[in-house]
Amino acid sequence: MVALTCKNLINPHRCMMLLSIGIVLFVTTLMLLWGAYSREQEFLQSQQRLVENSVIGTSNQISQKIHDLRQGIKLFAQKEKQLLNTIVNNPEDMDQYDRLVDLAKAEVPNAVAITIADKTGDPYIEDFDGFILDICRKDIKSYSYSGSRHPPDIFIHPNPLAYHFDIMVKVDVGLGEQSIFFVSFSPELITRILNNGELYSHKLSLIKNDSSRLVEITSKGARDMLPADNYQLSDDLFKNIIFSRPVLHTSWNLVDIPVNDYISKHSREIWIKTFYMITLLF
C-alpha cells in the first residue's frame, strides 16, 4: 500500500493547510479542556478553603459562647451569693426566687429557666413553669455525682414549651458544701452564630456526635423548627458533608452541607461552556 501523505495528493499545499488547521484545532481543544479542568479544581479548592474557615471559625465562636455563659453564670452566682443562700435556706420564699430569676435574666440574656440544687442534685425549688423536665434533672444528678468540677457537655433538651440547652456550675452559697446553679438557655444564641457563619448556598448544622445523626440546631433554630422527617441527616445529606469539626464543651459536631446542588451545578456550568466553545471551533 502507498502511504497516504500530502505528496500523494493532487494539492499538497491544501493538504498542508488542512493538517495545520487540524493541529491547531486539536491543541486548542486540549487547552480548553485543560482550562476547564483547572477552573473546576480551583473552584473546588476555594470552596473547600472557604468551608473549612467557616466551620472552624463558627465552631470556635460557639465554644467561646458556651465558655462565656459558664463564666457569666459563675460570676453571677458569686455576686448574688447572699441571695442564693437566702433561697436555699428558705425555698418557700418565692419572692426571693422571682427576684433571682429577674436578676439572672437581666444579666444573662436568653435564659429561660433557673434553679439551684443541693450536692445530690435535688432542686431546692420546684419548677412550676415546666422547663426543667426529667432529662434536665438527670443531667443535674449526673453532674452532682460525678465528683468533677467540669460540667457535662451540653446538648439540646426537647421540651413541649421550648427546646433548650442547660449549663451548670458548682457554686458555694455558704453552706459548707457545693451547690449546683442551673440555667437553661434558648438555642437562639447558637442560631445567630450559625446564621452569621453560613456561606452562600451552604448550610451549617450542629448534629449529635454519636451514630444517631440527630440534628440539634440549624440556622433556622433547634430541630423542633424543622419538619419531622428532617430530624436526622439522610444518607445523601451525610455523604454531602464537605467538612465537620467537633465543638468544644458540647456533644455536637458542626457540619457544612451545600444546598441546591450548588457545587456540582457550578462544575457542570464550567464544562458546558467549555464544550460549547469547542463546538464553535468546528
Short mmCIF file of C-alpha atoms in Angstrom, two decimals, residues 32 269-282:
data_model
loop_
_atom_site.label_atom_id
_atom_site.label_comp_id
_atom_site.label_asym_id
_atom_site.label_seq_id
_atom_site.Cartn_x
_atom_site.Cartn_y
_atom_site.Cartn_z
CA LEU A 32 -9.83 24.50 26.50
CA GLU A 269 -21.59 25.11 34.01
CA ILE A 270 -17.82 25.23 33.55
CA TRP A 271 -17.86 22.10 31.36
CA ILE A 272 -20.98 23.08 29.40
CA LYS A 273 -19.43 26.44 28.47
CA THR A 274 -16.20 24.69 27.52
CA PHE A 275 -17.90 22.15 25.22
CA TYR A 276 -19.94 24.96 23.66
CA MET A 277 -16.71 26.82 22.82
CA ILE A 278 -15.24 23.62 21.37
CA THR A 279 -18.27 23.14 19.10
CA LEU A 280 -17.83 26.70 17.83
CA LEU A 281 -14.32 25.77 16.68
CA PHE A 282 -15.76 23.12 14.36
#
